[in-house]
mmCIF file with all atom_site columns, C-alpha atoms in Angstrom:
data_model
loop_
_atom_site.group_PDB
_atom_site.id
_atom_site.type_symbol
_atom_site.label_atom_id
_atom_site.label_alt_id
_atom_site.label_comp_id
_atom_site.label_asym_id
_atom_site.label_entity_id
_atom_site.label_seq_id
_atom_site.pdbx_PDB_ins_code
_atom_site.Cartn_x
_atom_site.Cartn_y
_atom_site.Cartn_z
_atom_site.occupancy
_atom_site.B_iso_or_equiv
_atom_site.pdbx_formal_charge
_atom_site.auth_seq_id
_atom_site.auth_comp_id
_atom_site.auth_asym_id
_atom_site.auth_atom_id
_atom_site.pdbx_PDB_model_num
ATOM 1   C CA . ALA A 1 1   ? 27.680 -9.522  15.798  1.00 77.00 ? 1   ALA A CA 1
ATOM 2   C CA . GLN A 1 2   ? 27.181 -6.003  14.616  1.00 84.00 ? 2   GLN A CA 1
ATOM 3   C CA . SER A 1 3   ? 24.409 -3.640  14.529  1.00 91.00 ? 3   SER A CA 1
ATOM 4   C CA . VAL A 1 4   ? 23.447 0.038   14.011  1.00 95.00 ? 4   VAL A CA 1
ATOM 5   C CA . THR A 1 5   ? 20.933 2.304   15.715  1.00 97.00 ? 5   THR A CA 1
ATOM 6   C CA . GLN A 1 6   ? 19.687 5.331   13.699  1.00 97.00 ? 6   GLN A CA 1
ATOM 7   C CA . LEU A 1 7   ? 18.706 7.893   16.485  1.00 97.00 ? 7   LEU A CA 1
ATOM 8   C CA . ASP A 1 8   ? 16.036 9.726   14.519  1.00 96.00 ? 8   ASP A CA 1
ATOM 9   C CA . SER A 1 9   ? 13.148 8.181   12.511  1.00 96.00 ? 9   SER A CA 1
ATOM 10  C CA . HIS A 1 10  ? 12.279 11.435  10.904  1.00 97.00 ? 10  HIS A CA 1
ATOM 11  C CA . VAL A 1 11  ? 14.209 14.576  10.275  1.00 98.00 ? 11  VAL A CA 1
ATOM 12  C CA . SER A 1 12  ? 12.813 17.758  8.793   1.00 98.00 ? 12  SER A CA 1
ATOM 13  C CA . VAL A 1 13  ? 14.915 20.529  7.421   1.00 97.00 ? 13  VAL A CA 1
ATOM 14  C CA . SER A 1 14  ? 14.507 23.894  5.468   1.00 97.00 ? 14  SER A CA 1
ATOM 15  C CA . GLU A 1 15  ? 16.106 24.011  2.092   1.00 97.00 ? 15  GLU A CA 1
ATOM 16  C CA . GLY A 1 16  ? 19.593 25.536  2.385   1.00 97.00 ? 16  GLY A CA 1
ATOM 17  C CA . THR A 1 17  ? 19.994 24.565  6.058   1.00 97.00 ? 17  THR A CA 1
ATOM 18  C CA . PRO A 1 18  ? 22.390 21.872  7.439   1.00 97.00 ? 18  PRO A CA 1
ATOM 19  C CA . VAL A 1 19  ? 21.155 18.187  7.669   1.00 97.00 ? 19  VAL A CA 1
ATOM 20  C CA . LEU A 1 20  ? 22.521 15.833  10.412  1.00 98.00 ? 20  LEU A CA 1
ATOM 21  C CA . LEU A 1 21  ? 21.436 12.162  10.636  1.00 98.00 ? 21  LEU A CA 1
ATOM 22  C CA . ARG A 1 22  ? 22.905 10.185  13.657  1.00 98.00 ? 22  ARG A CA 1
ATOM 23  C CA . CYS A 1 23  ? 23.905 6.823   13.790  1.00 98.00 ? 23  CYS A CA 1
ATOM 24  C CA . ASN A 1 24  ? 25.575 4.733   16.445  1.00 97.00 ? 24  ASN A CA 1
ATOM 25  C CA . TYR A 1 25  ? 27.182 1.288   15.802  1.00 94.00 ? 25  TYR A CA 1
ATOM 26  C CA . SER A 1 26  ? 27.945 -1.843  17.709  1.00 92.00 ? 26  SER A CA 1
ATOM 27  C CA . SER A 1 27  ? 30.615 -4.060  16.436  1.00 83.00 ? 27  SER A CA 1
ATOM 28  C CA . SER A 1 28  ? 33.080 -6.511  18.164  1.00 75.00 ? 28  SER A CA 1
ATOM 29  C CA . TYR A 1 29  ? 35.895 -5.750  15.672  1.00 77.00 ? 29  TYR A CA 1
ATOM 30  C CA . SER A 1 30  ? 36.821 -2.969  13.324  1.00 79.00 ? 30  SER A CA 1
ATOM 31  C CA . PRO A 1 31  ? 33.665 -2.516  11.205  1.00 86.00 ? 31  PRO A CA 1
ATOM 32  C CA . SER A 1 32  ? 33.011 -1.171  7.768   1.00 89.00 ? 32  SER A CA 1
ATOM 33  C CA . LEU A 1 33  ? 30.257 1.486   7.902   1.00 92.00 ? 33  LEU A CA 1
ATOM 34  C CA . PHE A 1 34  ? 28.183 2.895   5.087   1.00 94.00 ? 34  PHE A CA 1
ATOM 35  C CA . TRP A 1 35  ? 25.341 5.205   4.370   1.00 97.00 ? 35  TRP A CA 1
ATOM 36  C CA . TYR A 1 36  ? 22.674 4.424   1.625   1.00 96.00 ? 36  TYR A CA 1
ATOM 37  C CA . VAL A 1 37  ? 20.049 6.591   0.342   1.00 96.00 ? 37  VAL A CA 1
ATOM 38  C CA . GLN A 1 38  ? 16.654 5.102   -0.932  1.00 95.00 ? 38  GLN A CA 1
ATOM 39  C CA . HIS A 1 39  ? 14.436 7.416   -3.161  1.00 92.00 ? 39  HIS A CA 1
ATOM 40  C CA . PRO A 1 40  ? 10.812 6.323   -3.770  1.00 85.00 ? 40  PRO A CA 1
ATOM 41  C CA . ASN A 1 41  ? 10.578 3.611   -6.260  1.00 77.00 ? 41  ASN A CA 1
ATOM 42  C CA . LYS A 1 42  ? 14.284 3.530   -6.710  1.00 82.00 ? 42  LYS A CA 1
ATOM 43  C CA . GLY A 1 43  ? 17.044 1.109   -5.516  1.00 85.00 ? 43  GLY A CA 1
ATOM 44  C CA . LEU A 1 44  ? 19.389 1.780   -2.713  1.00 92.00 ? 44  LEU A CA 1
ATOM 45  C CA . GLN A 1 45  ? 22.311 3.931   -3.679  1.00 93.00 ? 45  GLN A CA 1
ATOM 46  C CA . LEU A 1 46  ? 25.687 4.141   -1.795  1.00 93.00 ? 46  LEU A CA 1
ATOM 47  C CA . LEU A 1 47  ? 26.348 7.552   -0.569  1.00 95.00 ? 47  LEU A CA 1
ATOM 48  C CA . LEU A 1 48  ? 29.824 6.828   1.176   1.00 94.00 ? 48  LEU A CA 1
ATOM 49  C CA . LYS A 1 49  ? 31.667 4.241   3.103   1.00 92.00 ? 49  LYS A CA 1
ATOM 50  C CA . TYR A 1 50  ? 34.288 4.008   5.846   1.00 90.00 ? 50  TYR A CA 1
ATOM 51  C CA . THR A 1 51  ? 36.741 1.146   5.980   1.00 81.00 ? 51  THR A CA 1
ATOM 52  C CA . SER A 1 52  ? 39.389 2.021   8.416   1.00 76.00 ? 52  SER A CA 1
ATOM 53  C CA . ALA A 1 53  ? 41.253 4.676   6.366   1.00 75.00 ? 53  ALA A CA 1
ATOM 54  C CA . ALA A 1 54  ? 40.520 8.486   7.003   1.00 84.00 ? 54  ALA A CA 1
ATOM 55  C CA . THR A 1 55  ? 37.925 9.063   9.655   1.00 89.00 ? 55  THR A CA 1
ATOM 56  C CA . LEU A 1 56  ? 36.250 11.819  7.788   1.00 94.00 ? 56  LEU A CA 1
ATOM 57  C CA . VAL A 1 57  ? 34.556 10.357  4.723   1.00 94.00 ? 57  VAL A CA 1
ATOM 58  C CA . LYS A 1 58  ? 33.369 12.397  1.830   1.00 95.00 ? 58  LYS A CA 1
ATOM 59  C CA . GLY A 1 59  ? 30.500 10.976  -0.459  1.00 94.00 ? 59  GLY A CA 1
ATOM 60  C CA . ILE A 1 60  ? 28.450 11.840  -3.329  1.00 94.00 ? 60  ILE A CA 1
ATOM 61  C CA . ASN A 1 61  ? 26.171 15.039  -3.393  1.00 94.00 ? 61  ASN A CA 1
ATOM 62  C CA . GLY A 1 62  ? 27.968 16.810  -0.743  1.00 96.00 ? 62  GLY A CA 1
ATOM 63  C CA . PHE A 1 63  ? 27.458 14.329  2.048   1.00 97.00 ? 63  PHE A CA 1
ATOM 64  C CA . GLU A 1 64  ? 30.034 13.531  4.480   1.00 97.00 ? 64  GLU A CA 1
ATOM 65  C CA . ALA A 1 65  ? 30.349 11.344  7.605   1.00 97.00 ? 65  ALA A CA 1
ATOM 66  C CA . GLU A 1 66  ? 32.857 11.229  10.567  1.00 95.00 ? 66  GLU A CA 1
ATOM 67  C CA . PHE A 1 67  ? 33.732 7.900   12.184  1.00 94.00 ? 67  PHE A CA 1
ATOM 68  C CA . LYS A 1 68  ? 34.343 8.316   16.001  1.00 93.00 ? 68  LYS A CA 1
ATOM 69  C CA . LYS A 1 69  ? 35.540 5.143   17.595  1.00 91.00 ? 69  LYS A CA 1
ATOM 70  C CA . SER A 1 70  ? 35.276 6.624   21.133  1.00 91.00 ? 70  SER A CA 1
ATOM 71  C CA . GLU A 1 71  ? 31.605 7.464   20.729  1.00 93.00 ? 71  GLU A CA 1
ATOM 72  C CA . THR A 1 72  ? 30.911 4.441   18.382  1.00 94.00 ? 72  THR A CA 1
ATOM 73  C CA . SER A 1 73  ? 29.090 6.955   16.107  1.00 96.00 ? 73  SER A CA 1
ATOM 74  C CA . PHE A 1 74  ? 29.073 7.523   12.391  1.00 97.00 ? 74  PHE A CA 1
ATOM 75  C CA . HIS A 1 75  ? 26.844 10.539  11.730  1.00 98.00 ? 75  HIS A CA 1
ATOM 76  C CA . LEU A 1 76  ? 25.952 11.801  8.260   1.00 98.00 ? 76  LEU A CA 1
ATOM 77  C CA . THR A 1 77  ? 26.078 15.530  7.640   1.00 98.00 ? 77  THR A CA 1
ATOM 78  C CA . LYS A 1 78  ? 25.525 17.934  4.635   1.00 98.00 ? 78  LYS A CA 1
ATOM 79  C CA . PRO A 1 79  ? 26.020 21.799  4.919   1.00 97.00 ? 79  PRO A CA 1
ATOM 80  C CA . SER A 1 80  ? 23.057 22.773  2.725   1.00 97.00 ? 80  SER A CA 1
ATOM 81  C CA . ALA A 1 81  ? 19.955 20.599  2.056   1.00 97.00 ? 81  ALA A CA 1
ATOM 82  C CA . HIS A 1 82  ? 18.472 20.492  -1.305  1.00 97.00 ? 82  HIS A CA 1
ATOM 83  C CA . MET A 1 83  ? 14.914 19.493  -2.236  1.00 96.00 ? 83  MET A CA 1
ATOM 84  C CA . SER A 1 84  ? 16.388 16.419  -4.030  1.00 95.00 ? 84  SER A CA 1
ATOM 85  C CA . ASP A 1 85  ? 17.728 15.279  -0.628  1.00 97.00 ? 85  ASP A CA 1
ATOM 86  C CA . ALA A 1 86  ? 14.281 14.188  0.405   1.00 97.00 ? 86  ALA A CA 1
ATOM 87  C CA . ALA A 1 87  ? 14.535 10.377  0.689   1.00 97.00 ? 87  ALA A CA 1
ATOM 88  C CA . GLU A 1 88  ? 15.134 7.471   3.302   1.00 97.00 ? 88  GLU A CA 1
ATOM 89  C CA . TYR A 1 89  ? 18.696 7.142   4.657   1.00 98.00 ? 89  TYR A CA 1
ATOM 90  C CA . PHE A 1 90  ? 20.142 3.936   6.013   1.00 97.00 ? 90  PHE A CA 1
ATOM 91  C CA . CYS A 1 91  ? 23.214 3.615   8.211   1.00 97.00 ? 91  CYS A CA 1
ATOM 92  C CA . VAL A 1 92  ? 24.823 0.161   7.559   1.00 95.00 ? 92  VAL A CA 1
ATOM 93  C CA . VAL A 1 93  ? 27.452 -1.818  9.185   1.00 92.00 ? 93  VAL A CA 1
ATOM 94  C CA . SER A 1 94  ? 29.455 -4.975  7.959   1.00 88.00 ? 94  SER A CA 1
ATOM 95  C CA . GLY A 1 95  ? 32.465 -6.912  9.152   1.00 72.00 ? 95  GLY A CA 1
ATOM 96  C CA . SER A 1 96  ? 35.539 -6.669  7.184   1.00 60.00 ? 96  SER A CA 1
ATOM 97  C CA . ASN A 1 97  ? 35.262 -9.302  4.208   1.00 60.00 ? 97  ASN A CA 1
ATOM 98  C CA . ASP A 1 98  ? 31.716 -10.158 5.637   1.00 76.00 ? 98  ASP A CA 1
ATOM 99  C CA . TYR A 1 99  ? 29.122 -11.199 3.114   1.00 79.00 ? 99  TYR A CA 1
ATOM 100 C CA . LYS A 1 100 ? 26.161 -9.278  4.507   1.00 86.00 ? 100 LYS A CA 1
ATOM 101 C CA . LEU A 1 101 ? 25.220 -5.834  5.406   1.00 90.00 ? 101 LEU A CA 1
ATOM 102 C CA . SER A 1 102 ? 23.220 -5.095  8.591   1.00 92.00 ? 102 SER A CA 1
ATOM 103 C CA . PHE A 1 103 ? 20.844 -2.024  8.094   1.00 95.00 ? 103 PHE A CA 1
ATOM 104 C CA . GLY A 1 104 ? 19.555 0.463   10.591  1.00 96.00 ? 104 GLY A CA 1
ATOM 105 C CA . ALA A 1 105 ? 15.742 1.170   10.526  1.00 96.00 ? 105 ALA A CA 1
ATOM 106 C CA . GLY A 1 106 ? 16.142 4.220   8.538   1.00 97.00 ? 106 GLY A CA 1
ATOM 107 C CA . THR A 1 107 ? 15.673 8.035   8.884   1.00 98.00 ? 107 THR A CA 1
ATOM 108 C CA . THR A 1 108 ? 13.093 9.781   6.483   1.00 97.00 ? 108 THR A CA 1
ATOM 109 C CA . VAL A 1 109 ? 14.375 13.100  5.469   1.00 98.00 ? 109 VAL A CA 1
ATOM 110 C CA . THR A 1 110 ? 11.869 15.863  4.409   1.00 97.00 ? 110 THR A CA 1
ATOM 111 C CA . VAL A 1 111 ? 13.034 19.184  3.026   1.00 97.00 ? 111 VAL A CA 1
ATOM 112 C CA . ARG A 1 112 ? 10.744 22.208  3.379   1.00 96.00 ? 112 ARG A CA 1
ATOM 113 C CA . ALA A 1 113 ? 10.875 24.834  0.516   1.00 94.00 ? 113 ALA A CA 1
ATOM 114 C CA . GLU B 2 1   ? 20.819 3.361   -12.896 1.00 62.00 ? 1   GLU B CA 1
ATOM 115 C CA . THR B 2 2   ? 22.774 0.473   -11.567 1.00 66.00 ? 2   THR B CA 1
ATOM 116 C CA . GLY B 2 3   ? 22.277 -2.070  -14.206 1.00 86.00 ? 3   GLY B CA 1
ATOM 117 C CA . VAL B 2 4   ? 20.681 -4.546  -11.903 1.00 93.00 ? 4   VAL B CA 1
ATOM 118 C CA . THR B 2 5   ? 17.163 -5.377  -12.991 1.00 94.00 ? 5   THR B CA 1
ATOM 119 C CA . GLN B 2 6   ? 14.389 -7.130  -11.136 1.00 96.00 ? 6   GLN B CA 1
ATOM 120 C CA . SER B 2 7   ? 11.178 -8.726  -12.400 1.00 95.00 ? 7   SER B CA 1
ATOM 121 C CA . PRO B 2 8   ? 8.502  -8.460  -11.788 1.00 96.00 ? 8   PRO B CA 1
ATOM 122 C CA . THR B 2 9   ? 8.129  -5.108  -10.140 1.00 95.00 ? 9   THR B CA 1
ATOM 123 C CA . HIS B 2 10  ? 4.946  -5.810  -8.274  1.00 96.00 ? 10  HIS B CA 1
ATOM 124 C CA . LEU B 2 11  ? 3.215  -9.215  -7.337  1.00 96.00 ? 11  LEU B CA 1
ATOM 125 C CA . ILE B 2 12  ? 0.162  -10.190 -5.531  1.00 98.00 ? 12  ILE B CA 1
ATOM 126 C CA . LYS B 2 13  ? -0.223 -13.750 -4.112  1.00 98.00 ? 13  LYS B CA 1
ATOM 127 C CA . THR B 2 14  ? -2.347 -15.422 -1.614  1.00 98.00 ? 14  THR B CA 1
ATOM 128 C CA . ARG B 2 15  ? -1.382 -17.224 1.489   1.00 98.00 ? 15  ARG B CA 1
ATOM 129 C CA . GLY B 2 16  ? 0.131  -20.735 0.861   1.00 97.00 ? 16  GLY B CA 1
ATOM 130 C CA . GLN B 2 17  ? 1.117  -19.959 -2.628  1.00 98.00 ? 17  GLN B CA 1
ATOM 131 C CA . GLN B 2 18  ? 4.646  -20.086 -4.014  1.00 98.00 ? 18  GLN B CA 1
ATOM 132 C CA . VAL B 2 19  ? 6.566  -17.272 -5.659  1.00 98.00 ? 19  VAL B CA 1
ATOM 133 C CA . THR B 2 20  ? 9.566  -16.881 -7.866  1.00 98.00 ? 20  THR B CA 1
ATOM 134 C CA . LEU B 2 21  ? 11.496 -13.481 -8.079  1.00 98.00 ? 21  LEU B CA 1
ATOM 135 C CA . ARG B 2 22  ? 14.168 -12.806 -10.637 1.00 98.00 ? 22  ARG B CA 1
ATOM 136 C CA . CYS B 2 23  ? 17.236 -10.647 -10.796 1.00 97.00 ? 23  CYS B CA 1
ATOM 137 C CA . SER B 2 24  ? 19.664 -9.919  -13.451 1.00 95.00 ? 24  SER B CA 1
ATOM 138 C CA . SER B 2 25  ? 22.910 -8.691  -12.172 1.00 91.00 ? 25  SER B CA 1
ATOM 139 C CA . GLN B 2 26  ? 25.285 -6.064  -13.613 1.00 88.00 ? 26  GLN B CA 1
ATOM 140 C CA . SER B 2 27  ? 27.619 -7.080  -16.389 1.00 85.00 ? 27  SER B CA 1
ATOM 141 C CA . GLY B 2 28  ? 30.855 -8.418  -14.744 1.00 85.00 ? 28  GLY B CA 1
ATOM 142 C CA . HIS B 2 29  ? 29.377 -9.108  -11.436 1.00 88.00 ? 29  HIS B CA 1
ATOM 143 C CA . ASN B 2 30  ? 29.607 -12.742 -10.119 1.00 89.00 ? 30  ASN B CA 1
ATOM 144 C CA . THR B 2 31  ? 27.885 -12.246 -6.757  1.00 91.00 ? 31  THR B CA 1
ATOM 145 C CA . VAL B 2 32  ? 24.133 -11.669 -6.011  1.00 94.00 ? 32  VAL B CA 1
ATOM 146 C CA . SER B 2 33  ? 22.771 -10.853 -2.559  1.00 94.00 ? 33  SER B CA 1
ATOM 147 C CA . TRP B 2 34  ? 18.932 -10.912 -1.617  1.00 97.00 ? 34  TRP B CA 1
ATOM 148 C CA . TYR B 2 35  ? 17.361 -8.643  1.067   1.00 97.00 ? 35  TYR B CA 1
ATOM 149 C CA . GLN B 2 36  ? 13.839 -8.442  2.368   1.00 98.00 ? 36  GLN B CA 1
ATOM 150 C CA . GLN B 2 37  ? 12.627 -4.930  3.380   1.00 96.00 ? 37  GLN B CA 1
ATOM 151 C CA . ALA B 2 38  ? 9.436  -4.902  5.366   1.00 96.00 ? 38  ALA B CA 1
ATOM 152 C CA . LEU B 2 39  ? 7.303  -1.691  5.409   1.00 93.00 ? 39  LEU B CA 1
ATOM 153 C CA . GLY B 2 40  ? 9.095  0.981   7.577   1.00 90.00 ? 40  GLY B CA 1
ATOM 154 C CA . GLN B 2 41  ? 12.131 -1.126  8.258   1.00 93.00 ? 41  GLN B CA 1
ATOM 155 C CA . GLY B 2 42  ? 15.637 -1.514  6.965   1.00 95.00 ? 42  GLY B CA 1
ATOM 156 C CA . PRO B 2 43  ? 16.492 -4.335  4.667   1.00 96.00 ? 43  PRO B CA 1
ATOM 157 C CA . GLN B 2 44  ? 17.329 -7.720  6.136   1.00 96.00 ? 44  GLN B CA 1
ATOM 158 C CA . PHE B 2 45  ? 19.797 -10.023 4.603   1.00 94.00 ? 45  PHE B CA 1
ATOM 159 C CA . ILE B 2 46  ? 18.293 -13.313 3.215   1.00 96.00 ? 46  ILE B CA 1
ATOM 160 C CA . PHE B 2 47  ? 21.218 -14.912 1.561   1.00 94.00 ? 47  PHE B CA 1
ATOM 161 C CA . GLN B 2 48  ? 24.173 -14.482 -1.107  1.00 93.00 ? 48  GLN B CA 1
ATOM 162 C CA . TYR B 2 49  ? 25.163 -16.541 -3.955  1.00 93.00 ? 49  TYR B CA 1
ATOM 163 C CA . TYR B 2 50  ? 28.789 -16.492 -5.400  1.00 90.00 ? 50  TYR B CA 1
ATOM 164 C CA . ARG B 2 51  ? 29.623 -18.374 -8.479  1.00 89.00 ? 51  ARG B CA 1
ATOM 165 C CA . GLU B 2 52  ? 26.351 -20.339 -8.368  1.00 90.00 ? 52  GLU B CA 1
ATOM 166 C CA . GLU B 2 53  ? 26.808 -21.488 -4.845  1.00 92.00 ? 53  GLU B CA 1
ATOM 167 C CA . GLU B 2 54  ? 25.005 -20.200 -1.554  1.00 91.00 ? 54  GLU B CA 1
ATOM 168 C CA . ASN B 2 55  ? 27.888 -18.172 0.318   1.00 88.00 ? 55  ASN B CA 1
ATOM 169 C CA . GLY B 2 56  ? 25.942 -17.173 3.428   1.00 88.00 ? 56  GLY B CA 1
ATOM 170 C CA . ARG B 2 57  ? 22.494 -16.952 4.870   1.00 92.00 ? 57  ARG B CA 1
ATOM 171 C CA . GLY B 2 58  ? 20.517 -14.790 7.131   1.00 91.00 ? 58  GLY B CA 1
ATOM 172 C CA . ASN B 2 59  ? 17.882 -15.719 9.587   1.00 93.00 ? 59  ASN B CA 1
ATOM 173 C CA . PHE B 2 60  ? 15.252 -16.921 7.197   1.00 97.00 ? 60  PHE B CA 1
ATOM 174 C CA . PRO B 2 61  ? 13.477 -20.260 7.165   1.00 97.00 ? 61  PRO B CA 1
ATOM 175 C CA . PRO B 2 62  ? 14.173 -22.997 4.508   1.00 96.00 ? 62  PRO B CA 1
ATOM 176 C CA . ARG B 2 63  ? 11.191 -22.021 2.506   1.00 98.00 ? 63  ARG B CA 1
ATOM 177 C CA . PHE B 2 64  ? 13.217 -19.151 1.430   1.00 98.00 ? 64  PHE B CA 1
ATOM 178 C CA . SER B 2 65  ? 15.439 -20.658 -1.290  1.00 97.00 ? 65  SER B CA 1
ATOM 179 C CA . GLY B 2 66  ? 17.606 -19.460 -4.183  1.00 96.00 ? 66  GLY B CA 1
ATOM 180 C CA . LEU B 2 67  ? 19.498 -20.213 -7.286  1.00 96.00 ? 67  LEU B CA 1
ATOM 181 C CA . GLN B 2 68  ? 22.267 -18.499 -9.296  1.00 95.00 ? 68  GLN B CA 1
ATOM 182 C CA . PHE B 2 69  ? 22.741 -19.307 -12.914 1.00 93.00 ? 69  PHE B CA 1
ATOM 183 C CA . PRO B 2 70  ? 26.038 -19.575 -15.103 1.00 91.00 ? 70  PRO B CA 1
ATOM 184 C CA . ASN B 2 71  ? 25.369 -15.983 -16.359 1.00 88.00 ? 71  ASN B CA 1
ATOM 185 C CA . TYR B 2 72  ? 25.166 -14.988 -12.711 1.00 90.00 ? 72  TYR B CA 1
ATOM 186 C CA . SER B 2 73  ? 21.437 -14.083 -12.777 1.00 93.00 ? 73  SER B CA 1
ATOM 187 C CA . SER B 2 74  ? 19.567 -15.254 -9.757  1.00 96.00 ? 74  SER B CA 1
ATOM 188 C CA . GLU B 2 75  ? 16.181 -16.337 -8.503  1.00 97.00 ? 75  GLU B CA 1
ATOM 189 C CA . LEU B 2 76  ? 14.567 -16.088 -5.152  1.00 98.00 ? 76  LEU B CA 1
ATOM 190 C CA . ASN B 2 77  ? 11.869 -18.628 -4.243  1.00 98.00 ? 77  ASN B CA 1
ATOM 191 C CA . VAL B 2 78  ? 9.490  -18.540 -1.452  1.00 98.00 ? 78  VAL B CA 1
ATOM 192 C CA . ASN B 2 79  ? 7.283  -21.680 -0.744  1.00 97.00 ? 79  ASN B CA 1
ATOM 193 C CA . ALA B 2 80  ? 4.116  -21.566 1.403   1.00 98.00 ? 80  ALA B CA 1
ATOM 194 C CA . LEU B 2 81  ? 3.738  -17.890 1.466   1.00 98.00 ? 81  LEU B CA 1
ATOM 195 C CA . GLU B 2 82  ? 2.640  -16.218 4.786   1.00 98.00 ? 82  GLU B CA 1
ATOM 196 C CA . LEU B 2 83  ? 1.006  -12.687 5.268   1.00 97.00 ? 83  LEU B CA 1
ATOM 197 C CA . ASP B 2 84  ? 4.245  -11.519 6.886   1.00 97.00 ? 84  ASP B CA 1
ATOM 198 C CA . ASP B 2 85  ? 6.303  -12.172 3.657   1.00 98.00 ? 85  ASP B CA 1
ATOM 199 C CA . SER B 2 86  ? 4.596  -9.119  2.256   1.00 98.00 ? 86  SER B CA 1
ATOM 200 C CA . ALA B 2 87  ? 7.510  -6.900  1.630   1.00 97.00 ? 87  ALA B CA 1
ATOM 201 C CA . LEU B 2 88  ? 9.892  -5.303  -0.931  1.00 96.00 ? 88  LEU B CA 1
ATOM 202 C CA . TYR B 2 89  ? 12.555 -7.757  -2.075  1.00 97.00 ? 89  TYR B CA 1
ATOM 203 C CA . LEU B 2 90  ? 15.780 -6.283  -3.113  1.00 96.00 ? 90  LEU B CA 1
ATOM 204 C CA . CYS B 2 91  ? 18.564 -7.805  -5.177  1.00 96.00 ? 91  CYS B CA 1
ATOM 205 C CA . ALA B 2 92  ? 22.137 -6.568  -5.177  1.00 94.00 ? 92  ALA B CA 1
ATOM 206 C CA . SER B 2 93  ? 24.985 -7.663  -7.337  1.00 93.00 ? 93  SER B CA 1
ATOM 207 C CA . SER B 2 94  ? 28.805 -7.096  -6.627  1.00 89.00 ? 94  SER B CA 1
ATOM 208 C CA . PHE B 2 95  ? 32.110 -8.547  -7.800  1.00 86.00 ? 95  PHE B CA 1
ATOM 209 C CA . GLY B 2 96  ? 33.316 -10.667 -5.128  1.00 76.00 ? 96  GLY B CA 1
ATOM 210 C CA . ARG B 2 97  ? 31.773 -11.662 -1.813  1.00 69.00 ? 97  ARG B CA 1
ATOM 211 C CA . ALA B 2 98  ? 32.828 -8.625  0.317   1.00 67.00 ? 98  ALA B CA 1
ATOM 212 C CA . ASN B 2 99  ? 30.446 -5.754  0.515   1.00 70.00 ? 99  ASN B CA 1
ATOM 213 C CA . GLU B 2 100 ? 32.626 -3.002  -0.532  1.00 71.00 ? 100 GLU B CA 1
ATOM 214 C CA . LYS B 2 101 ? 30.305 -1.857  -3.479  1.00 80.00 ? 101 LYS B CA 1
ATOM 215 C CA . LEU B 2 102 ? 26.926 -3.452  -3.977  1.00 88.00 ? 102 LEU B CA 1
ATOM 216 C CA . PHE B 2 103 ? 24.578 -2.315  -6.662  1.00 91.00 ? 103 PHE B CA 1
ATOM 217 C CA . PHE B 2 104 ? 20.955 -2.574  -5.895  1.00 93.00 ? 104 PHE B CA 1
ATOM 218 C CA . GLY B 2 105 ? 17.884 -3.162  -8.047  1.00 94.00 ? 105 GLY B CA 1
ATOM 219 C CA . SER B 2 106 ? 14.684 -1.173  -7.505  1.00 93.00 ? 106 SER B CA 1
ATOM 220 C CA . GLY B 2 107 ? 13.089 -4.237  -6.056  1.00 95.00 ? 107 GLY B CA 1
ATOM 221 C CA . THR B 2 108 ? 9.939  -6.510  -6.363  1.00 97.00 ? 108 THR B CA 1
ATOM 222 C CA . GLN B 2 109 ? 6.962  -5.534  -4.129  1.00 96.00 ? 109 GLN B CA 1
ATOM 223 C CA . LEU B 2 110 ? 5.286  -8.533  -3.034  1.00 98.00 ? 110 LEU B CA 1
ATOM 224 C CA . SER B 2 111 ? 1.968  -8.498  -1.392  1.00 98.00 ? 111 SER B CA 1
ATOM 225 C CA . VAL B 2 112 ? 0.474  -11.702 0.252   1.00 98.00 ? 112 VAL B CA 1
ATOM 226 C CA . LEU B 2 113 ? -3.201 -11.644 0.818   1.00 96.00 ? 113 LEU B CA 1
#
């Protein structure tokens, strides 16, 4: 079985400052890991995914995440937050060729002007 | 926009009633997955349909059932509604059963009174 734990339920940053969203995973075998974003009244959108290739994964809108097996972590970062980054972010794990995604509880990001 | 459409967008039912939610998948996709997202939580996997057959199921009771049609659109049916069924129901389509790239709809918000 696999699961993820998002370590922060809320993160508040000022516009133009870095964003860090923390995620730890638990998996009995090599997992696939994802970050999804959910804006109000919109569907979930894939930001990036890790599938056992490069450990540093670049995604859309300037986001990137680093897979650290020794720490069982997959933290999401962005160098400079924009107002449009305010949303709910989900860390997600799946087994290879698995049919389901297991979501974390989510982190709400607010961006202050 | 992802090309995945769900209807209705909002629905109010009373306890004990039955409900049908609909999902039209993105063109070319043959797999549909359904997720339940309770308020303040991450989405939970309900089941997946691949080429009109159930391919996997999460920890949901049998009163949650589904269908996939030859055009790969899908329905989620819930019988004997309970108050705890109040949630956002998300549909995601993909090509193939693995989760490398899911496209989510905006969801149906179900309220059970």
